[in-house]
XYZ file of N, CA and C in Angstrom:
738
model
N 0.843 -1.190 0.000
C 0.000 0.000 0.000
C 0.879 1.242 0.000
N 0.305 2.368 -1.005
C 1.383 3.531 -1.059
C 1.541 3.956 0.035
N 0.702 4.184 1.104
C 0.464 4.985 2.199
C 0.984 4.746 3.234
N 1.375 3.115 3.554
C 1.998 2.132 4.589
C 2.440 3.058 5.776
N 2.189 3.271 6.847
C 3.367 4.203 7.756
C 2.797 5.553 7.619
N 2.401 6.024 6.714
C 1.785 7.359 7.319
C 0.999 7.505 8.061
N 0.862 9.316 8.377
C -0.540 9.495 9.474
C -0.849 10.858 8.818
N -1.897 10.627 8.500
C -2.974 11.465 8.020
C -3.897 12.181 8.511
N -4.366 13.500 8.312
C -5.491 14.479 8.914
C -6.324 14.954 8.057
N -7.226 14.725 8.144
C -8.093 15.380 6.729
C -9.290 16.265 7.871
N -9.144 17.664 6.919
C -10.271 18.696 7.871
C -11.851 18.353 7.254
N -12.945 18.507 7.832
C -13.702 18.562 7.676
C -13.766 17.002 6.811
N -13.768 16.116 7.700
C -13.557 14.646 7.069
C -14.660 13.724 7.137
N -15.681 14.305 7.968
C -16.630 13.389 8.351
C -18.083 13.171 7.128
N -17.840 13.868 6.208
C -19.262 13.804 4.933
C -18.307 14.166 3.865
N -19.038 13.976 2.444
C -18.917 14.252 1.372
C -17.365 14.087 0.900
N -16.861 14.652 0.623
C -15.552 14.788 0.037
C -14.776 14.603 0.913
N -14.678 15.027 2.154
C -13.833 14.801 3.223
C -13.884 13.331 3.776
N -15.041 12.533 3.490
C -15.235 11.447 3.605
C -14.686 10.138 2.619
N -14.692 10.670 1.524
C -14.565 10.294 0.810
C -12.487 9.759 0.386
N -12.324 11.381 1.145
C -10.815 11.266 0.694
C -10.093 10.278 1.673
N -10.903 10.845 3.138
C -10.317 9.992 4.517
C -10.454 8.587 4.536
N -11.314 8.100 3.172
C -11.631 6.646 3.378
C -10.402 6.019 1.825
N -10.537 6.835 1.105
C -9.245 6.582 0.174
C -7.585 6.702 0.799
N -7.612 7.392 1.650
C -6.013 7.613 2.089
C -5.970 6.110 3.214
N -6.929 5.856 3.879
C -6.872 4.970 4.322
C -6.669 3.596 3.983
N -7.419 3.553 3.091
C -7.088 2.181 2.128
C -5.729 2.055 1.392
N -5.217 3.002 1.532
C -3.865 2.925 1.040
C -3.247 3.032 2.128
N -3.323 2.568 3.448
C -2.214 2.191 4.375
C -2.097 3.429 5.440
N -2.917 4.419 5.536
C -2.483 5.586 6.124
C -3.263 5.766 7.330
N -2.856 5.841 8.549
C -3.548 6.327 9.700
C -4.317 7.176 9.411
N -5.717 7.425 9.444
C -6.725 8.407 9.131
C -7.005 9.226 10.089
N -6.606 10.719 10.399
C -7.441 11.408 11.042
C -8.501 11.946 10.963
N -9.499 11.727 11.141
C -11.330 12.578 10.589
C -11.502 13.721 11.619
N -11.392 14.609 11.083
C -11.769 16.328 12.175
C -12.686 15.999 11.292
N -13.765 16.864 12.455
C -15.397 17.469 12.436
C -14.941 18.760 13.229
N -15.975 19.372 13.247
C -16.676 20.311 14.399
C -17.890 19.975 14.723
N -18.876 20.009 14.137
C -20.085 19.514 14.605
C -20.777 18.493 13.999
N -20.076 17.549 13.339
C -20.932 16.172 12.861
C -20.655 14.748 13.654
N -20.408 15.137 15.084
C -19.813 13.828 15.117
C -20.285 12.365 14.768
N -21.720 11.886 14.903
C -22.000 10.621 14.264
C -21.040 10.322 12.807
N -21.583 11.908 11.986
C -21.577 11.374 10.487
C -19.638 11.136 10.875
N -18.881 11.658 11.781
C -17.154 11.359 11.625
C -16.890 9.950 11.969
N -17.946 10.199 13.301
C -17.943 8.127 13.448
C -18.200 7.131 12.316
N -19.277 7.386 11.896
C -19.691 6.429 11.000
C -18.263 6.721 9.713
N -17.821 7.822 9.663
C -16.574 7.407 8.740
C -15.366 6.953 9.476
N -15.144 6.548 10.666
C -14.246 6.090 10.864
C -14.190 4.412 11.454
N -15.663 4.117 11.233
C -16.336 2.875 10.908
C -16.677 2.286 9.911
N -16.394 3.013 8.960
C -16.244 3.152 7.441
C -14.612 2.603 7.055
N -13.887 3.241 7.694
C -12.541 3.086 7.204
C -12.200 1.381 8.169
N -12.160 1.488 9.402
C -11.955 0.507 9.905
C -12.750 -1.119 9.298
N -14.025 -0.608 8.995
C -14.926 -1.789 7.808
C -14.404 -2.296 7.017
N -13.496 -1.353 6.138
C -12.686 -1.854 5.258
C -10.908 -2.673 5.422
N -10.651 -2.733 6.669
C -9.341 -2.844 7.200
C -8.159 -1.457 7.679
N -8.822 0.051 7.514
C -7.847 0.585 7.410
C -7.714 1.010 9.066
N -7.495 1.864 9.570
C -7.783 2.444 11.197
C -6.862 4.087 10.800
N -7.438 4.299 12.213
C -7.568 5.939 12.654
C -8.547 6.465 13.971
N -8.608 8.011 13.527
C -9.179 8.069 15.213
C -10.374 9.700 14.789
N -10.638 9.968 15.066
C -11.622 11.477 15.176
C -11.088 12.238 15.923
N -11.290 13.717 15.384
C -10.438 14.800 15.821
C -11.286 16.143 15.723
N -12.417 16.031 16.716
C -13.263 17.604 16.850
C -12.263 18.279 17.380
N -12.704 19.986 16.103
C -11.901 20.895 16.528
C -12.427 21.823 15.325
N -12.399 23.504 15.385
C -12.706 23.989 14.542
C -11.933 24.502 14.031
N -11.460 24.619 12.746
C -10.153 24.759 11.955
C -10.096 26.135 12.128
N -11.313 26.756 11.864
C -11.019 28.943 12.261
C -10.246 28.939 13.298
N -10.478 28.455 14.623
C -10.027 28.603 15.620
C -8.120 28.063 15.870
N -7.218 29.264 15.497
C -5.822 28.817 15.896
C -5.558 27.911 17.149
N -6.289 28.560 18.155
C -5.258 27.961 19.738
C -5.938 26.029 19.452
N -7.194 26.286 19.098
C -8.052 25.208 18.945
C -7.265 24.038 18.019
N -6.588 24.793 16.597
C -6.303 23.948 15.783
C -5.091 23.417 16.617
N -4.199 24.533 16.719
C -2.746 24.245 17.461
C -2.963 22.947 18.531
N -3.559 23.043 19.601
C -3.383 21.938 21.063
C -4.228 20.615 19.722
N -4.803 20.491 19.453
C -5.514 19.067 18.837
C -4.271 18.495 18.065
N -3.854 19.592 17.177
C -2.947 19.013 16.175
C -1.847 18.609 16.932
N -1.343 19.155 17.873
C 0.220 18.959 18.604
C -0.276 17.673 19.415
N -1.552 17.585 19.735
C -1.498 16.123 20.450
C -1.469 15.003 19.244
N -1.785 14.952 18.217
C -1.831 14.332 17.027
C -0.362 13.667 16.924
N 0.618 14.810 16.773
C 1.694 14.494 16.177
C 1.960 14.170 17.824
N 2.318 14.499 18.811
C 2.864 14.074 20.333
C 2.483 12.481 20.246
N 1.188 11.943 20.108
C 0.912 10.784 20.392
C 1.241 10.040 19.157
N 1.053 10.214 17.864
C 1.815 9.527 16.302
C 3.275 9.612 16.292
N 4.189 10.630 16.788
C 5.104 10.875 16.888
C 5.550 11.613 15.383
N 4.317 11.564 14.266
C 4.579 12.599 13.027
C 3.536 13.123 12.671
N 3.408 13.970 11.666
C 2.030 13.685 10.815
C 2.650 14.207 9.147
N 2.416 13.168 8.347
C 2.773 13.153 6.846
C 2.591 14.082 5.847
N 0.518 13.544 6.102
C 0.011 14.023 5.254
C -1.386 14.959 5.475
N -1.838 16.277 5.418
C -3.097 17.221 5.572
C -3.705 17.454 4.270
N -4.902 17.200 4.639
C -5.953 17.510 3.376
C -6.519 18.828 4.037
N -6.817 19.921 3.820
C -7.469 21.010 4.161
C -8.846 21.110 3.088
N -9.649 20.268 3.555
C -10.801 20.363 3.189
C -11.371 21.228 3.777
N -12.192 21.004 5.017
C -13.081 21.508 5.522
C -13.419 23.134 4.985
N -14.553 23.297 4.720
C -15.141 24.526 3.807
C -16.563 25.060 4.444
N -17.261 26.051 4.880
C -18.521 26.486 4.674
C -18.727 27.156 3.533
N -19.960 28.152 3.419
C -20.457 28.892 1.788
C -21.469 29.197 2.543
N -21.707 30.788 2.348
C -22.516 31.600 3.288
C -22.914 32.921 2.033
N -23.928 31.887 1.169
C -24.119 32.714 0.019
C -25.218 33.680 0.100
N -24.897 34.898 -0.475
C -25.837 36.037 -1.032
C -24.651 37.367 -1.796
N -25.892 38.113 -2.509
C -24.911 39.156 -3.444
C -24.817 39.732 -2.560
N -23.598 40.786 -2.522
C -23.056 41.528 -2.125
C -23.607 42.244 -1.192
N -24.816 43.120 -1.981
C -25.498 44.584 -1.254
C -25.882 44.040 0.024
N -26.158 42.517 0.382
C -26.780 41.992 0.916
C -26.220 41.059 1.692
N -25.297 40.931 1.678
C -24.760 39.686 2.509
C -24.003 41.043 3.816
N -24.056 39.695 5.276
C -23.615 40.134 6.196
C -22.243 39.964 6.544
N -22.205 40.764 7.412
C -20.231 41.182 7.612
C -19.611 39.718 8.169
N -20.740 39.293 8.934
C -20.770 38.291 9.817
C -20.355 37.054 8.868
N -21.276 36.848 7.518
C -21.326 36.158 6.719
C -19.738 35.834 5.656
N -19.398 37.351 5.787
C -17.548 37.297 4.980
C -16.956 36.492 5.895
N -17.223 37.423 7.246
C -15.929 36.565 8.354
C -15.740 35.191 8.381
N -17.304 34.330 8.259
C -17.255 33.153 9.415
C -16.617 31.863 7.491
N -16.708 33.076 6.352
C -16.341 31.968 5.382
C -14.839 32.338 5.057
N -14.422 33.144 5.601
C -12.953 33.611 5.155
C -12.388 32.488 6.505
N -12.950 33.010 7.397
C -11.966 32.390 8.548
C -12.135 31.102 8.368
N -13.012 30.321 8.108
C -13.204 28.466 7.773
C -12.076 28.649 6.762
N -12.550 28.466 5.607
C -11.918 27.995 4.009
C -10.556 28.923 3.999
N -10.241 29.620 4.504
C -8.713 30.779 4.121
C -7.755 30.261 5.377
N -8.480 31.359 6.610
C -7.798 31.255 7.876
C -7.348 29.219 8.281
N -9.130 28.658 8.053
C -8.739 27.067 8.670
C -7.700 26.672 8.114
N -7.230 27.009 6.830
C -6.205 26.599 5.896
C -5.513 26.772 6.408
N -4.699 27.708 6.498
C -3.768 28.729 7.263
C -3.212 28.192 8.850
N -4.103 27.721 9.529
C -3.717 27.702 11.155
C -3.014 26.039 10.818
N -3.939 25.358 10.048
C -3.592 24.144 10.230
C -2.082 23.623 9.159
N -1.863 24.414 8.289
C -0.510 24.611 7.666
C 0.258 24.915 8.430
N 0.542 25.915 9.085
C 0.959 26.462 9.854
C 1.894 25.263 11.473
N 0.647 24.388 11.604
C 0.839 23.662 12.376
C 1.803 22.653 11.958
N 1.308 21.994 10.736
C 1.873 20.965 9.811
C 3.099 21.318 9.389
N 3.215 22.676 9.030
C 4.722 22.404 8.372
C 5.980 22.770 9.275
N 5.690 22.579 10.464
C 6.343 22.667 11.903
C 7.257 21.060 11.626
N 6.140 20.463 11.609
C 6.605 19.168 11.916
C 7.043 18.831 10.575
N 6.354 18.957 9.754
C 7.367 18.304 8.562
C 8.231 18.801 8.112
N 8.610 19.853 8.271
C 10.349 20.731 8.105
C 10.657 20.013 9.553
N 10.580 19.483 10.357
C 11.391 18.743 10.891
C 11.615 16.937 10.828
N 10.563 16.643 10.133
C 10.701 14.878 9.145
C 11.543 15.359 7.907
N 11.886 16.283 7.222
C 11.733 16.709 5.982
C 10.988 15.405 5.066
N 9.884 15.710 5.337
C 8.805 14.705 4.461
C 7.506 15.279 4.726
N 6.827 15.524 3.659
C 5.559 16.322 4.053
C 4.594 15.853 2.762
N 2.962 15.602 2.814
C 2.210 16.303 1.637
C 0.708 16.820 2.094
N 0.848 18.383 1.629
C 0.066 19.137 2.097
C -1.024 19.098 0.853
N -2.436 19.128 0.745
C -3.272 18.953 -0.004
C -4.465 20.352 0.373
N -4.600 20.926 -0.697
C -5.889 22.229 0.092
C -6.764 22.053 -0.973
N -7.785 21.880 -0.621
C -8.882 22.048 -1.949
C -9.903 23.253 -1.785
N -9.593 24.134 -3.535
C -9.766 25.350 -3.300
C -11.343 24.819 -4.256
N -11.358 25.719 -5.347
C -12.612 25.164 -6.003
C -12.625 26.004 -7.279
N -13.555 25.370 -8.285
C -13.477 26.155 -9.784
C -14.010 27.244 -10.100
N -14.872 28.039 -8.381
C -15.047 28.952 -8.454
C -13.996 30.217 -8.126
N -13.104 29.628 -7.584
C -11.950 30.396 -7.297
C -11.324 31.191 -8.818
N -11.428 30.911 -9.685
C -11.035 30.913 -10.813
C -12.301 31.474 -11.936
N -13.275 30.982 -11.450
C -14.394 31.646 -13.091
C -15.122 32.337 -11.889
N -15.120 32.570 -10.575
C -16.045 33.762 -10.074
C -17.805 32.900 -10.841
N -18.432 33.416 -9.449
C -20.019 32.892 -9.238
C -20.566 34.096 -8.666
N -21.897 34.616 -9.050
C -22.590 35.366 -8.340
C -23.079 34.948 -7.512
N -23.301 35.701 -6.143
C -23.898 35.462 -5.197
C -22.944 34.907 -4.452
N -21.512 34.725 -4.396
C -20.527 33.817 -3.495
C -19.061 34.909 -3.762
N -19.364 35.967 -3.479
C -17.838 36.475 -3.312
C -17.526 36.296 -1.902
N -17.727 36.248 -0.839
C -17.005 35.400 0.255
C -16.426 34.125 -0.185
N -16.981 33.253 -0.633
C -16.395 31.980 -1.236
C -15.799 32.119 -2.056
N -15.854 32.557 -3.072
C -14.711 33.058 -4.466
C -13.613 33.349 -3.707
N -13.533 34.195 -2.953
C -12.399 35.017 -2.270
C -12.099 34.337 -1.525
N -12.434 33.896 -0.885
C -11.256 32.170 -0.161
C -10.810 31.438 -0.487
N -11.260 31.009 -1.796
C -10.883 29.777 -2.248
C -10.077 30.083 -3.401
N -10.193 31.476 -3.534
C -8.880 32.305 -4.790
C -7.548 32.292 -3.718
N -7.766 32.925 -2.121
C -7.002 32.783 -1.733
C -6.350 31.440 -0.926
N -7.041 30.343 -1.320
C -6.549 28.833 -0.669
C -5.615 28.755 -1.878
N -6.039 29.055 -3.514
C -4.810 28.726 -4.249
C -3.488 29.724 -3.841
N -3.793 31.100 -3.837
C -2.424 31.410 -3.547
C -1.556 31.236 -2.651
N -1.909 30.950 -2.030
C -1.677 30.052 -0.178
C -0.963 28.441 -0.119
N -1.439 27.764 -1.485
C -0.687 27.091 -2.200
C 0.473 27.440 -2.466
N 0.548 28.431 -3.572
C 1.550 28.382 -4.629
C 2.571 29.016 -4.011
N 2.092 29.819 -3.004
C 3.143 30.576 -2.051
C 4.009 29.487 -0.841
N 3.525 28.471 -0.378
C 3.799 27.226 0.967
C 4.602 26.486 -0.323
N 4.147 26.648 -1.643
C 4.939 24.958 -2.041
C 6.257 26.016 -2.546
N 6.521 26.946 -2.986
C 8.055 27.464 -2.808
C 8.377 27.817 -1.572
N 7.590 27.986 -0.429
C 8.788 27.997 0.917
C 9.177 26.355 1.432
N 8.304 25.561 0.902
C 8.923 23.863 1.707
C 8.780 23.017 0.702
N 9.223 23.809 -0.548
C 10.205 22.438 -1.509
C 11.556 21.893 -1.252
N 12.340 22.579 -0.476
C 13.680 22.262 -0.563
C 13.831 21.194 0.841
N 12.346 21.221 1.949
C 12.379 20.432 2.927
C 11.571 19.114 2.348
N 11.508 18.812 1.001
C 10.512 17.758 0.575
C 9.576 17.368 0.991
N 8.514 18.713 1.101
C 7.359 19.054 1.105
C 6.766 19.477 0.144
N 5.643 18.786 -0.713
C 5.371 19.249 -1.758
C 3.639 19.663 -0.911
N 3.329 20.885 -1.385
C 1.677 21.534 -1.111
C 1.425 21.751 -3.014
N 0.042 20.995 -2.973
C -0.512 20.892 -4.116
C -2.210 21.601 -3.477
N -2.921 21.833 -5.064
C -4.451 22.136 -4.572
C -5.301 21.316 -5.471
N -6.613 20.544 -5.211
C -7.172 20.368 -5.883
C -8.373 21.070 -5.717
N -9.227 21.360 -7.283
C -10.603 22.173 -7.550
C -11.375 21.909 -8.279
N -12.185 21.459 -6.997
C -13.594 20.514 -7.687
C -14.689 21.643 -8.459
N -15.228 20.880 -9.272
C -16.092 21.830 -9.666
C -17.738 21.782 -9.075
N -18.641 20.684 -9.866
C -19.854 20.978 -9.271
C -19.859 19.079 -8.841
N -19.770 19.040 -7.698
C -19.522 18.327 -6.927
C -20.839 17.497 -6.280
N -21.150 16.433 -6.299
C -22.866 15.638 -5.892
C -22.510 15.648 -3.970
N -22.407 16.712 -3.200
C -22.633 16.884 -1.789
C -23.705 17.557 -1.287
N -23.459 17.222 0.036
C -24.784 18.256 0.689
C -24.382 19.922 0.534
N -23.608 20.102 0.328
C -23.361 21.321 -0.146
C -23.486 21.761 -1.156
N -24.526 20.884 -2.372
C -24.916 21.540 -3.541
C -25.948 20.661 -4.087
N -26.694 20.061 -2.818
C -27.931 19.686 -2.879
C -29.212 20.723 -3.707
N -28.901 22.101 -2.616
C -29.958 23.418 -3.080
C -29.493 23.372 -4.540
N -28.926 22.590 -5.643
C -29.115 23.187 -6.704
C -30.081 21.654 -7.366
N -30.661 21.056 -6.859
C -31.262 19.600 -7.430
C -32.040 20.226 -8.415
N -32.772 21.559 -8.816
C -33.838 22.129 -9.269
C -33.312 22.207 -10.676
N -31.732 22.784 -10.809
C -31.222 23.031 -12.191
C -30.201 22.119 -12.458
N -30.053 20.916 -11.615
C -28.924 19.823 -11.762
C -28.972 19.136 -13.488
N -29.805 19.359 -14.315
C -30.202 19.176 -15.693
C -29.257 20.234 -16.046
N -29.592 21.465 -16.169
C -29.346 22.439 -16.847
C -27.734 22.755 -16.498
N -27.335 22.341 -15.141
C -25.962 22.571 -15.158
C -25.317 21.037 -15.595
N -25.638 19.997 -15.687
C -25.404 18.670 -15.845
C -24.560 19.535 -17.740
N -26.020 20.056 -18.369
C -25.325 20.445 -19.751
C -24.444 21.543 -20.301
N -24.079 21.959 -19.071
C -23.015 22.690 -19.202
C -21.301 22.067 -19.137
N -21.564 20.983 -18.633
C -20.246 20.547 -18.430
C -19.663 19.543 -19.572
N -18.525 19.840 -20.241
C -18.598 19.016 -21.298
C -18.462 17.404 -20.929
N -18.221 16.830 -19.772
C -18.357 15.485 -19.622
C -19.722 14.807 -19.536
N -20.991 16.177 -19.270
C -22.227 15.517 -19.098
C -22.653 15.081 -17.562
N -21.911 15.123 -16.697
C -22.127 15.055 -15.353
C -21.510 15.784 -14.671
N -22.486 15.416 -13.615
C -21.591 16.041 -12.284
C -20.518 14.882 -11.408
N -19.982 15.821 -10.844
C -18.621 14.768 -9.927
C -19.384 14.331 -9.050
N -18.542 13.316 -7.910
C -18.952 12.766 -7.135
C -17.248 12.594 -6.419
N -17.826 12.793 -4.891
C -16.636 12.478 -4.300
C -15.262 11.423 -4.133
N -15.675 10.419 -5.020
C -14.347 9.916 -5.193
C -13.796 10.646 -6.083
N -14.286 11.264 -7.025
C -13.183 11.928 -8.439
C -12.362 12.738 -7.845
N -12.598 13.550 -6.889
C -11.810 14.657 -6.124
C -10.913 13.561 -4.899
N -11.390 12.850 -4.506
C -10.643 11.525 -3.879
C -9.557 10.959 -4.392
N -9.750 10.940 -5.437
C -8.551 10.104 -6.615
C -7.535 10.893 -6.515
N -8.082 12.379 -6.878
C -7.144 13.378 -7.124
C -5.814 13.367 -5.978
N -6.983 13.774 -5.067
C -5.978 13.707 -3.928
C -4.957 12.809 -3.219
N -5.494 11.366 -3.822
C -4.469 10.330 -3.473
C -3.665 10.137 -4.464
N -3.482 10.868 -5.210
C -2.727 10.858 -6.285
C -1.097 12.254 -5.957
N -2.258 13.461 -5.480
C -1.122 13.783 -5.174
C -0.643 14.046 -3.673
N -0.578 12.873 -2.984
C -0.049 12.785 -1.505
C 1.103 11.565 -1.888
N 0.801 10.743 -3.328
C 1.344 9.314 -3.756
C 2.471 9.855 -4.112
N 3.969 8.302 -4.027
C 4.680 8.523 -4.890
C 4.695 9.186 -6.328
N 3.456 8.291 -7.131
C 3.607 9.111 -8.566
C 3.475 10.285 -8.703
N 3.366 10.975 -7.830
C 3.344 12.812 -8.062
C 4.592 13.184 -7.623
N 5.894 12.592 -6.914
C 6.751 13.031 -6.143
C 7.300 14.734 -6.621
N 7.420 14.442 -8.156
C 8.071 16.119 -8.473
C 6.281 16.655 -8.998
N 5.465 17.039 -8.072
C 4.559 17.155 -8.731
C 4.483 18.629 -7.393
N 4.728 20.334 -7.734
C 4.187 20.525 -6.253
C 3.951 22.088 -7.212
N 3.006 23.034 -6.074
C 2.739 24.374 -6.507
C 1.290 24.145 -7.382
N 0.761 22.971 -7.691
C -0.293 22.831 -8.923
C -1.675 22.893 -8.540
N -2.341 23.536 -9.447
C -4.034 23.456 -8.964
C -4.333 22.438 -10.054
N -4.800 21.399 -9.260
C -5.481 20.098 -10.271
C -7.212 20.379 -10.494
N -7.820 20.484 -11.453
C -9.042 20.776 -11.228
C -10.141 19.505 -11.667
N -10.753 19.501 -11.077
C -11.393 17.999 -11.016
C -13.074 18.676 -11.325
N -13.635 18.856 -12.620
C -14.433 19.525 -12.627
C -15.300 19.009 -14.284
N -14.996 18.244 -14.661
C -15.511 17.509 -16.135
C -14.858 18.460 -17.116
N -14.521 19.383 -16.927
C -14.313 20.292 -17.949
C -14.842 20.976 -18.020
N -15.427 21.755 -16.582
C -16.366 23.032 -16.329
C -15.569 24.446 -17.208
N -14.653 24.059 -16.099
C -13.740 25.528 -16.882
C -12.147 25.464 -17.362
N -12.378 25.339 -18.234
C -10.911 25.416 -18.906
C -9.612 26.740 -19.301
């Protein structure tokens, strides 16, 4: 298994994509960490999920906005593993309305999840892996980061800045063989884009593959680049999106 010996953290791990990835890194040999903040069944049931299949790991409530919060969880992580390899920075909210109209409250609480959560928990991670010199950092930004959506400039604007947050981490910890990559899903089959079931036709024909994703495709991605076969693979936004936007 590629993964054999690692230990893994994936944010916001307990549904959809985060579920999805935490149950792929696992099957490839990797201690699974599942952070929630507030789902814990649905984190259990994925870490009954992973263990179902042979892999193991443990659950890790904590809210990624929150620094001191991320800091003590994560340092017990690596204190009791004695490393940690590999971070997926999933975990995301979307606190949509246009502009004239959206609340202040509403920028903060999606900048500080999807930007800041990024941020505290990098931050944490590449502590320790500039001291393994072995690292793979994974952030998944999204294809709106890039073609802009009405009604989601809080989200646009986080997830524009999760890529540069990328491209900026994978030239400070290439030379510690740490590679930080991003992947960007496009229209994705989660509970987070359920509210669009009404026009799931009409955007289905927008995409030149004819569907929508589903959380292993963004799964793949990501075990692809935490894997050997990506080793010189770092700084890249992979976009996992049918060919939404090119």
């Amino acid at each position: 298994m590629a993964l054999s010996g690692r230990v893994a953290l994936v944010t916001g791990g307990s549904r959809g994509i985060g579920r999805a990835v935490s149950l792929k890194l696992a099957g490839e040999g990797a201690y699974t960490i599942v952070n929630y903040m507030n789902c814990r069944e649905a984190a259990r049931e994925t870490l009954r999920l992973i263990r179902e299949r042979g892999g193991d790991g443990e659950v890790a409530p904590f809210d990624v906005a929150d620094a001191a919060a991320a800091a003590e969880e994560m340092g017990r992580i690596i204190k009791e593993k004695g490393r940690l390899d590999i971070l997926v920075n999933n975990a995301g909210i979307s606190r949509d309305g246009l502009i004239v109209r959206m609340k202040e409250q509403d920028w903060d609480r999606t900048i500080d999840t999807n930007l800041k959560g990024a941020f505290n928990c990098c931050r944490v991670a590449a502590r320790q892996m500039i001291r393994q010199r072995w690292g793979r950092i994974v952030n998944v930004a999204s294809v709106v980061a890039e073609a802009g959506n009405p009604g989601q400039v809080n989200y646009c604007a986080s997830k524009a800045g999760v890529i540069g947050l990328t491209k900026a981490l994978a030239r400070e910890l290439a030379s510690r063989n740490i590679r930080v990559n991003a992947v960007s899903p496009g229209l994705i089959e989660t509970d987070m884009t359920a509210s669009l079931e009404e026009r799931k036709e009409e955007i289905r024909d927008s995409i030149p593959l004819l569907r929508l994703g589903n959380p292993d495709d963004v799964a793949g991605a990501v075990l692809f680049l935490v894997s050997p076969e990506s080793d010189y693979i770092t700084g890249q936004v992979i976009r996992v999106d049918g060919g939404l936007y090119m």
